[in-house]
Amino acid sequence: MKGPTVAAAFAALAGSAAAHGHRHGHEIFAQKRAETVEVCLPGCTTIYNVITGEPTLVQPAPTPSSSSSSPSSTVVTTIAVPTTSEAPVLPTPNPVTCPTPGTYTVPATTITVSETTTVCVGTSTHLPPGTHTYGGVTTIVETATTVTAPVATVITSGTVVTSTIVNTEYVCPTPGTYTIGPITTTVTEDTDVEYPVPTSYEPGTYTAPEQVITVTETNYVTYCPYTSSGLAAPEPTVPPPAPAPAPTSAPVAAPSPEPAAPSPQEAEESEETAVPSPSPSSGGTTLRGDTDHFGITYTPFEPSNGDCKSREAVEADIKTLADDGFSIIRVYSTDCNTLEYVGPAAKKHGIDLIVGVFVKNSGCSYDTPEIREQVDALAAWAEWDMVKLFVVGNEAIMNGFCSAEQLRQLIVSVKSKCSGYTGPYTIAETLNIWQQPDVPAAICDVIDITGANIHPYFNSEVVPETAGEFVAGQLDILREICSGKDVINLESGWPTEGLCNGSACPGQQEQAAAIRSIRKSCGDKTVFFSLDNDMWKEPGACLCEQSWGARANFAS
């Protein structure tokens, strides 16, 4: 059934052949508007609000025997977060409140950290109705062992709330994946919850660049992330000049002393504080399927409510995809037991993975808690033989979560932390973002394949029968952006419900025709979007965001 054409709803979506506003339901987006804003304020208020109390001693809990089937814990040390009412001395994501609609300029800020410091940093997650477990520190052990990990926790005493780092010793009785110190809660409606995450900052200089933000609501809060540029060199100490002695004869120039060779310890410290420069990624890497439906996106969420799927449900999905002839699955992040459930199921059924680090509006560096959690989980998982491509960010530049340079630095950090992975890297942006000059200038030499999300539905001139021709043409344009590098379409599909976007109308038959066209033209270079409808998402301006499930089009 074709929906009515509503041109106004798509005015922001038709800026170029590749521009689109497709959103994933687990993203958090800043509200912006493109038109001229009537209220223009010179700056906005930065609020530093760390609520702490005196350090609290937590008595060790008795340690259960090692034969227990679940990990046991003993609190060893408690460190209270220092109280501050001034600007933070650590580069935690900086909350900025804009009180009224308008355009705000957030000035650049630089912070220098002189020693490694671990603190609690707040983060948030969205919970649909139900019981959920989140937070904590995830570790994978291959034998029965005891591990010690820093766990963030909150202690309440009367009206005083203290965020603390607790070094916690856990006994892991058998091989497996353990989450240390998670939080379990039950909510009856969609809720955003905040919780502390242990975050370490290495010595170095951290800079939050100047940002210009346009907001359309009151009391809007955004976060200004910091990026690290390595350890700052100490300021040289200049001794006061000594008084010149009275000359008794013609002055003789003293020979300059030979510079002292650095000690082994000094040389080692110098190596530790040096900032690694990115090695250029090589061209020649190709990624292509053997069939006309190379890959498909997959998230382990229940289609009806967004809850995490069980291991058995994930296993059934992956088996279906293998039976339908898919050779690769794209996952966006590590949430909802992606590595623990999707990874083993994919290995069992012979399907490779495209893994990813998902970037939201909380920051665009490894020091952002949500990003650090994903990167560390991938590094610990380390099943790199299954991974054919690593995607850093999904439309992160398009949504204003990263600048091109920030995303470049994040890729460099991910490569350093996941050094066991030696395969290709890319990003996922729309073609119009790739066509901005600063993007290829910053990104091309740190990726191996040029990746884009290409959705023909968001071009108003495309009908389902020409969807494949459109996607193939976009891939040809993309191929010219990073010279010598192969390309891949990381998202492509067609909705079954929603509004018409010019000639592009949703519907069951329309989806089937569009997917047939894409499969024929470039299915071996396409990751289709997506397996099932996602009714837990917001419908969006197109009223289509819930209706991209394409399972029926690939049934064997």
XYZ file of C-alpha atoms in Angstrom:
556
model
C 0.000 0.000 0.000
C 1.485 3.316 -1.037
C 1.329 6.159 1.437
C 0.368 9.758 0.596
C 3.070 12.054 -0.695
C 4.101 14.606 1.923
C 6.807 16.839 0.478
C 7.342 18.883 3.626
C 8.316 15.856 5.685
C 11.168 15.166 3.297
C 12.453 18.680 2.734
C 15.478 17.984 4.915
C 16.122 14.613 3.290
C 16.590 15.586 -0.343
C 19.643 17.842 -0.180
C 21.661 15.644 -2.536
C 21.453 12.354 -4.323
C 22.749 10.523 -1.281
C 21.516 12.666 1.589
C 19.072 11.018 3.930
C 17.897 11.214 7.504
C 17.717 7.514 8.264
C 18.116 6.891 11.971
C 18.559 3.838 14.134
C 16.362 3.574 17.189
C 19.240 3.084 19.609
C 20.862 6.398 18.674
C 20.390 9.617 20.626
C 20.226 12.671 18.375
C 20.737 16.346 19.116
C 17.926 18.529 17.836
C 19.137 21.008 15.246
C 17.543 23.217 12.628
C 19.010 24.470 9.409
C 17.139 27.740 9.042
C 18.390 31.032 10.445
C 17.785 31.224 14.182
C 16.248 34.411 15.509
C 17.977 34.248 18.895
C 21.777 34.343 18.773
C 23.547 34.273 22.125
C 27.289 34.891 22.524
C 27.968 31.850 24.652
C 26.414 29.297 26.946
C 26.810 28.176 30.516
C 29.043 25.266 31.372
C 27.871 23.478 34.509
C 30.239 21.250 36.491
C 28.213 19.207 38.933
C 30.019 16.412 40.761
C 28.160 15.359 43.913
C 30.449 13.557 46.332
C 30.928 13.022 50.025
C 33.591 11.783 52.372
C 35.303 8.482 51.506
C 33.252 5.556 52.750
C 34.857 2.365 54.026
C 33.088 -0.717 52.732
C 33.747 -3.843 54.770
C 34.856 -6.862 52.711
C 32.125 -9.373 52.030
C 32.856 -13.030 52.864
C 34.335 -14.907 49.917
C 32.291 -17.945 48.787
C 34.081 -21.151 47.918
C 35.536 -21.413 44.417
C 33.044 -24.138 43.532
C 30.270 -21.559 43.233
C 28.649 -21.410 39.787
C 28.615 -17.596 39.740
C 31.486 -15.183 40.311
C 32.003 -14.034 43.893
C 33.200 -10.602 44.956
C 35.269 -9.060 47.720
C 35.715 -5.294 47.976
C 39.377 -4.488 48.501
C 39.713 -0.716 48.247
C 37.338 2.238 48.020
C 38.438 5.589 46.578
C 36.056 8.546 46.762
C 35.833 10.902 43.802
C 37.279 14.287 44.835
C 34.744 17.042 45.385
C 35.019 20.019 43.054
C 32.990 23.090 42.262
C 35.480 24.441 39.727
C 36.348 23.390 36.198
C 37.290 19.691 36.168
C 40.970 18.800 36.213
C 40.302 15.684 34.130
C 38.988 15.569 30.549
C 35.648 13.960 31.344
C 32.909 14.684 28.777
C 31.955 18.265 29.511
C 28.198 18.976 29.963
C 27.089 22.292 28.486
C 23.594 23.664 29.113
C 21.984 26.011 26.585
C 19.038 27.654 28.393
C 17.023 28.941 25.410
C 16.751 28.242 21.668
C 19.544 29.835 19.675
C 23.050 29.433 18.301
C 25.769 28.885 20.889
C 29.548 28.939 20.648
C 31.323 26.706 23.154
C 34.939 27.880 23.513
C 37.857 25.482 23.227
C 39.207 24.022 26.480
C 42.576 22.388 27.175
C 43.396 20.200 30.186
C 46.773 18.627 31.002
C 46.914 15.369 32.962
C 50.264 14.610 34.584
C 49.630 11.092 35.900
C 47.341 8.167 35.159
C 44.050 8.685 37.005
C 40.928 6.511 37.239
C 37.633 8.168 38.153
C 33.895 7.637 37.862
C 32.413 9.122 34.700
C 28.672 9.239 34.206
C 27.067 7.667 31.165
C 23.512 6.790 30.198
C 21.526 4.161 28.352
C 17.944 3.832 27.158
C 15.826 1.060 28.689
C 12.494 -0.133 27.295
C 9.976 -1.597 29.783
C 11.253 -4.736 31.491
C 14.141 -5.965 33.634
C 17.618 -5.037 32.426
C 21.224 -5.536 33.460
C 23.748 -2.912 32.404
C 27.070 -1.374 33.413
C 29.839 -3.280 35.112
C 33.112 -4.513 33.667
C 33.110 -7.455 31.239
C 35.993 -9.920 31.197
C 36.567 -13.196 29.359
C 38.567 -15.957 31.080
C 39.791 -19.202 29.546
C 40.424 -21.028 32.828
C 39.191 -20.804 36.403
C 40.900 -17.735 37.809
C 40.633 -14.736 40.105
C 40.502 -11.286 38.528
C 40.686 -7.813 40.031
C 38.874 -5.001 38.251
C 37.949 -1.380 39.034
C 34.169 -1.163 39.385
C 32.221 2.105 39.574
C 29.539 2.189 42.238
C 27.339 4.701 44.033
C 27.088 4.810 47.826
C 24.262 6.763 49.474
C 24.469 7.844 53.105
C 21.511 9.992 54.092
C 21.437 12.792 51.530
C 25.082 12.363 50.496
C 25.741 10.459 47.267
C 29.296 9.286 46.630
C 30.521 7.911 43.310
C 33.449 5.607 44.003
C 35.911 3.341 42.260
C 36.049 -0.025 43.996
C 38.865 -2.433 43.183
C 36.920 -5.665 43.335
C 38.291 -9.193 43.382
C 36.148 -11.797 41.634
C 36.501 -15.554 41.549
C 35.584 -16.919 38.108
C 35.103 -20.655 38.744
C 34.920 -21.793 35.109
C 35.940 -20.486 31.666
C 33.482 -17.996 30.229
C 32.395 -14.366 30.049
C 31.741 -12.557 33.331
C 30.293 -9.126 34.001
C 31.666 -7.723 37.242
C 29.532 -5.308 39.236
C 26.563 -4.879 36.867
C 23.387 -3.005 37.764
C 19.996 -4.713 37.468
C 16.799 -2.685 37.415
C 13.168 -3.004 36.351
C 11.330 -0.180 34.574
C 7.675 0.012 33.585
C 8.112 2.545 30.772
C 10.820 3.782 28.403
C 13.476 5.294 30.642
C 16.919 6.866 30.246
C 19.109 5.836 33.183
C 22.464 7.244 34.238
C 25.199 5.229 35.909
C 28.927 5.602 36.669
C 31.648 3.944 34.595
C 35.307 3.593 35.687
C 37.393 5.621 33.251
C 41.181 5.994 33.192
C 42.990 9.001 31.775
C 46.609 8.653 30.716
C 49.108 11.517 31.016
C 48.741 13.981 28.180
C 47.145 17.147 26.900
C 43.425 16.896 26.152
C 41.567 19.435 24.036
C 37.861 20.019 23.519
C 37.669 22.053 20.289
C 35.398 25.033 19.858
C 31.886 23.964 18.892
C 28.965 25.874 17.401
C 25.601 24.384 18.416
C 22.133 25.304 17.178
C 19.323 24.212 19.512
C 15.550 24.495 19.320
C 14.525 23.657 22.883
C 15.045 25.100 26.347
C 17.658 23.802 28.795
C 19.290 21.660 26.125
C 22.368 19.769 27.379
C 25.179 18.663 25.096
C 28.597 17.200 25.837
C 31.929 18.506 24.596
C 34.344 15.550 24.295
C 38.093 15.879 24.676
C 40.718 14.349 22.421
C 44.206 13.465 23.605
C 47.372 14.786 22.012
C 49.938 13.076 24.221
C 51.955 14.098 27.237
C 52.727 17.769 27.406
C 56.394 18.654 27.614
C 57.318 20.355 30.918
C 58.054 24.037 30.797
C 61.837 24.565 30.892
C 63.178 26.107 34.055
C 65.463 29.060 33.274
C 67.934 29.852 36.093
C 68.605 33.519 36.842
C 71.744 34.815 35.142
C 74.856 34.778 37.317
C 76.663 38.094 37.799
C 79.502 38.489 35.319
C 82.958 38.430 36.968
C 85.297 41.334 36.374
C 87.494 40.421 33.405
C 91.204 40.055 34.165
C 92.201 39.135 30.639
C 90.695 38.584 27.245
C 87.683 36.295 27.608
C 88.124 32.723 26.409
C 85.085 30.849 25.120
C 84.442 27.724 27.177
C 83.833 24.540 25.168
C 80.190 23.479 25.029
C 79.578 20.354 27.102
C 78.534 17.207 25.250
C 74.827 16.526 25.753
C 74.294 13.702 28.208
C 72.885 10.519 26.717
C 69.470 9.654 28.136
C 69.368 6.874 30.676
C 67.567 3.653 29.707
C 64.742 4.630 32.063
C 64.391 8.080 30.447
C 64.390 6.521 26.986
C 61.676 4.066 28.025
C 59.538 6.867 29.488
C 59.956 8.864 26.289
C 58.699 5.924 24.230
C 55.689 5.470 26.506
C 54.559 9.083 26.196
C 55.049 9.419 22.456
C 51.847 9.737 20.464
C 51.603 7.016 17.793
C 51.174 8.428 14.325
C 48.727 6.593 12.091
C 50.273 4.346 9.506
C 48.665 4.892 6.107
C 46.167 2.196 5.192
C 47.016 0.346 2.056
C 44.839 0.188 -1.016
C 44.053 -3.022 -2.816
C 41.819 -4.503 -0.086
C 38.581 -5.823 -1.570
C 35.402 -7.108 0.019
C 32.802 -8.813 -2.132
C 30.290 -11.619 -1.764
C 29.912 -14.747 -3.875
C 26.144 -14.260 -4.230
C 23.768 -11.419 -5.061
C 23.075 -10.821 -1.346
C 26.445 -10.437 0.345
C 25.459 -9.337 3.852
C 22.719 -8.074 6.141
C 22.624 -5.892 9.253
C 21.713 -7.587 12.518
C 20.930 -6.307 16.008
C 20.002 -8.765 18.785
C 16.887 -6.828 19.857
C 13.362 -8.200 20.057
C 11.467 -6.610 17.126
C 8.386 -5.831 19.218
C 9.895 -4.120 22.261
C 13.673 -3.742 21.868
C 14.550 -6.154 24.681
C 17.709 -8.206 24.288
C 17.113 -11.517 22.547
C 17.969 -14.786 24.235
C 20.920 -16.859 23.091
C 18.484 -19.363 21.560
C 16.654 -16.667 19.574
C 19.928 -15.271 18.236
C 21.064 -18.770 17.284
C 17.821 -19.314 15.343
C 18.211 -15.993 13.495
C 21.802 -16.690 12.488
C 20.906 -20.189 11.279
C 18.154 -18.674 9.116
C 20.593 -16.178 7.606
C 23.070 -18.949 6.846
C 20.335 -21.055 5.249
C 19.329 -18.036 3.145
C 22.844 -17.754 1.737
C 24.267 -14.726 3.539
C 28.018 -14.862 4.013
C 28.462 -11.890 6.363
C 26.538 -10.040 9.107
C 27.055 -6.418 10.087
C 26.669 -5.644 13.802
C 26.835 -2.059 15.050
C 28.222 -2.366 18.570
C 28.744 -4.787 21.451
C 25.500 -4.189 23.361
C 22.841 -6.798 24.126
C 25.396 -9.655 24.261
C 26.365 -9.201 20.621
C 29.818 -10.716 21.033
C 28.683 -13.439 23.416
C 25.636 -14.587 21.400
C 26.075 -13.484 17.779
C 29.772 -14.366 17.638
C 29.498 -18.078 18.550
C 26.352 -18.545 16.449
C 28.014 -16.987 13.402
C 31.090 -19.164 13.859
C 28.926 -22.277 14.189
C 27.104 -21.543 10.929
C 30.103 -20.295 8.952
C 29.138 -16.623 8.697
C 31.715 -13.823 8.938
C 31.218 -10.541 10.793
C 31.501 -6.827 10.155
C 31.968 -5.423 13.660
C 31.546 -1.845 14.754
C 32.027 0.799 17.408
C 28.878 2.880 17.764
C 29.279 6.615 18.406
C 26.532 8.694 20.025
C 26.328 12.286 21.197
C 28.241 11.597 24.417
C 31.653 11.954 22.767
C 33.905 10.888 19.926
C 37.092 9.573 21.519
C 38.326 6.441 23.240
C 38.001 8.351 26.522
C 34.210 8.494 26.062
C 32.938 5.781 28.452
C 30.471 4.220 25.996
C 33.155 4.002 23.309
C 35.816 2.699 25.686
C 33.442 -0.041 26.845
C 32.851 -1.222 23.265
C 36.504 -1.070 22.211
C 37.713 -2.878 25.323
C 35.062 -5.571 24.879
C 36.134 -6.155 21.271
C 39.817 -6.256 22.249
C 39.085 -8.836 24.965
C 36.853 -10.911 22.658
C 39.526 -10.989 19.931
C 37.850 -13.495 17.579
C 39.497 -11.669 14.704
C 39.515 -14.617 12.310
C 35.747 -14.083 11.908
C 36.000 -10.331 11.269
C 36.274 -9.164 7.662
C 35.715 -5.433 8.277
C 35.798 -3.027 11.254
C 33.439 -0.018 11.030
C 34.159 2.915 13.357
C 31.029 5.038 13.775
C 27.717 4.951 11.941
C 26.744 8.302 10.398
C 28.664 9.950 13.246
C 29.770 12.930 11.137
C 26.341 13.334 9.530
C 24.693 13.511 12.956
C 27.239 15.975 14.347
C 28.685 13.533 16.878
C 32.212 13.768 15.409
C 34.202 16.092 13.239
C 36.184 14.397 10.491
C 39.405 14.927 12.452
C 37.889 13.553 15.661
C 36.716 10.446 13.826
C 40.185 10.027 12.342
C 41.739 10.134 15.811
C 39.174 7.625 17.069
C 40.101 5.211 14.271
C 43.765 5.547 15.239
C 42.906 4.821 18.888
C 40.772 1.800 17.988
C 43.588 0.385 15.858
C 45.970 0.762 18.789
C 43.629 -0.874 21.318
C 42.559 -3.678 18.949
C 46.059 -4.335 17.660
C 45.357 -8.045 17.233
C 43.054 -7.219 14.329
C 44.980 -6.654 11.107
C 42.073 -6.536 8.658
C 40.472 -3.554 6.902
C 38.826 -0.556 8.586
C 36.199 1.880 7.322
C 33.507 4.325 8.432
C 29.803 4.432 7.517
C 28.617 7.821 6.249
C 26.283 8.960 3.493
C 27.789 9.928 0.147
C 27.134 13.649 0.592
C 29.246 13.577 3.775
C 32.077 11.847 1.914
C 31.886 14.621 -0.693
C 32.756 17.296 1.889
C 36.463 18.093 1.301
C 37.527 17.770 4.939
C 36.209 14.209 5.241
C 38.403 12.401 2.679
C 41.327 14.626 3.683
C 41.082 13.364 7.259
C 39.826 9.810 6.737
C 41.141 8.262 3.515
C 44.627 7.405 4.756
C 43.410 5.647 7.931
C 40.859 3.352 6.262
C 41.232 0.502 3.786
C 37.773 0.422 2.175
C 35.460 3.384 1.539
C 32.145 2.573 3.207
C 28.801 4.339 2.837
C 25.148 3.849 3.751
C 23.207 4.153 0.481
C 19.401 4.134 0.777
C 17.652 4.760 -2.564
C 14.313 5.450 -0.838
C 15.682 8.764 0.432
C 16.159 10.051 -3.122
C 12.843 11.400 -4.360
C 13.525 10.531 -8.019
C 14.084 6.798 -7.456
C 11.359 4.214 -7.964
C 11.788 0.664 -6.622
C 12.597 -0.782 -10.033
C 15.590 1.583 -10.456
C 16.918 1.243 -6.895
C 19.802 -0.994 -7.974
C 20.860 1.344 -10.765
C 20.872 4.227 -8.282
C 22.954 2.343 -5.693
C 25.465 1.182 -8.318
C 25.862 4.768 -9.530
C 26.459 5.989 -5.981
C 29.129 3.310 -5.500
C 30.859 4.523 -8.681
C 30.975 8.064 -7.272
C 32.178 6.754 -3.910
C 34.989 4.831 -5.609
C 36.564 8.110 -6.773
C 36.758 9.664 -3.299
C 39.589 7.626 -1.730
C 41.701 6.882 -4.777
C 42.744 3.260 -5.156
C 40.452 1.925 -2.418
C 37.562 -0.465 -2.897
C 34.025 0.456 -1.789
C 31.165 -1.205 0.069
C 27.511 -0.331 0.617
C 27.028 -0.825 4.363
C 23.252 -0.234 4.523
C 20.635 -0.489 1.802
C 16.972 -1.397 1.824
C 13.424 -0.150 1.299
C 10.604 0.359 3.833
C 7.223 -1.346 3.689
C 5.321 1.391 5.555
C 5.461 5.180 5.697
C 5.135 8.224 3.469
C 6.038 8.614 -0.179
C 9.217 10.586 -0.798
C 8.422 11.939 -4.244
C 8.477 8.923 -6.552
C 9.883 6.657 -3.819
C 6.914 5.044 -2.087
C 7.004 2.320 0.583
C 5.121 -0.968 0.466
C 5.569 -4.733 0.485
C 5.648 -5.044 -3.300
C 7.804 -1.939 -3.581
C 10.327 -3.376 -1.125
C 10.470 -6.649 -3.039
C 11.051 -4.817 -6.341
C 13.743 -2.564 -4.858
C 15.647 -5.442 -3.283
C 15.482 -7.467 -6.508
C 16.920 -4.476 -8.347
C 19.750 -3.963 -5.835
C 20.597 -7.671 -5.825
C 20.843 -7.663 -9.607
C 22.998 -4.518 -9.878
C 25.309 -4.675 -6.862
C 24.082 -7.237 -4.333
C 27.590 -8.670 -3.991
C 28.795 -5.279 -2.646
C 25.786 -4.552 -0.422
C 24.871 -5.126 3.214
C 21.072 -5.144 3.239
C 19.062 -3.342 5.920
C 17.565 -5.124 7.814
C 16.380 -8.548 9.000
C 13.185 -7.607 10.899
C 10.958 -4.611 11.519
C 11.865 -2.651 14.661
C 8.581 -1.597 16.240
C 10.391 -0.215 19.295
C 11.870 2.636 17.237
C 10.239 6.010 16.699
C 8.549 6.159 13.267
C 10.461 9.319 12.294
C 9.443 12.086 9.886
C 9.019 9.543 7.098
C 6.845 7.310 9.329
C 9.048 4.520 7.975
C 11.773 3.862 10.555
C 10.032 0.815 12.032
C 9.437 -0.950 8.720
C 12.674 -1.994 7.023
C 12.497 -5.702 7.842
C 13.287 -7.646 4.658
C 13.477 -11.234 5.906
C 10.823 -12.489 3.464
C 12.804 -11.304 0.430
C 15.683 -13.694 1.098
C 13.874 -16.813 2.327
C 15.412 -19.913 0.783
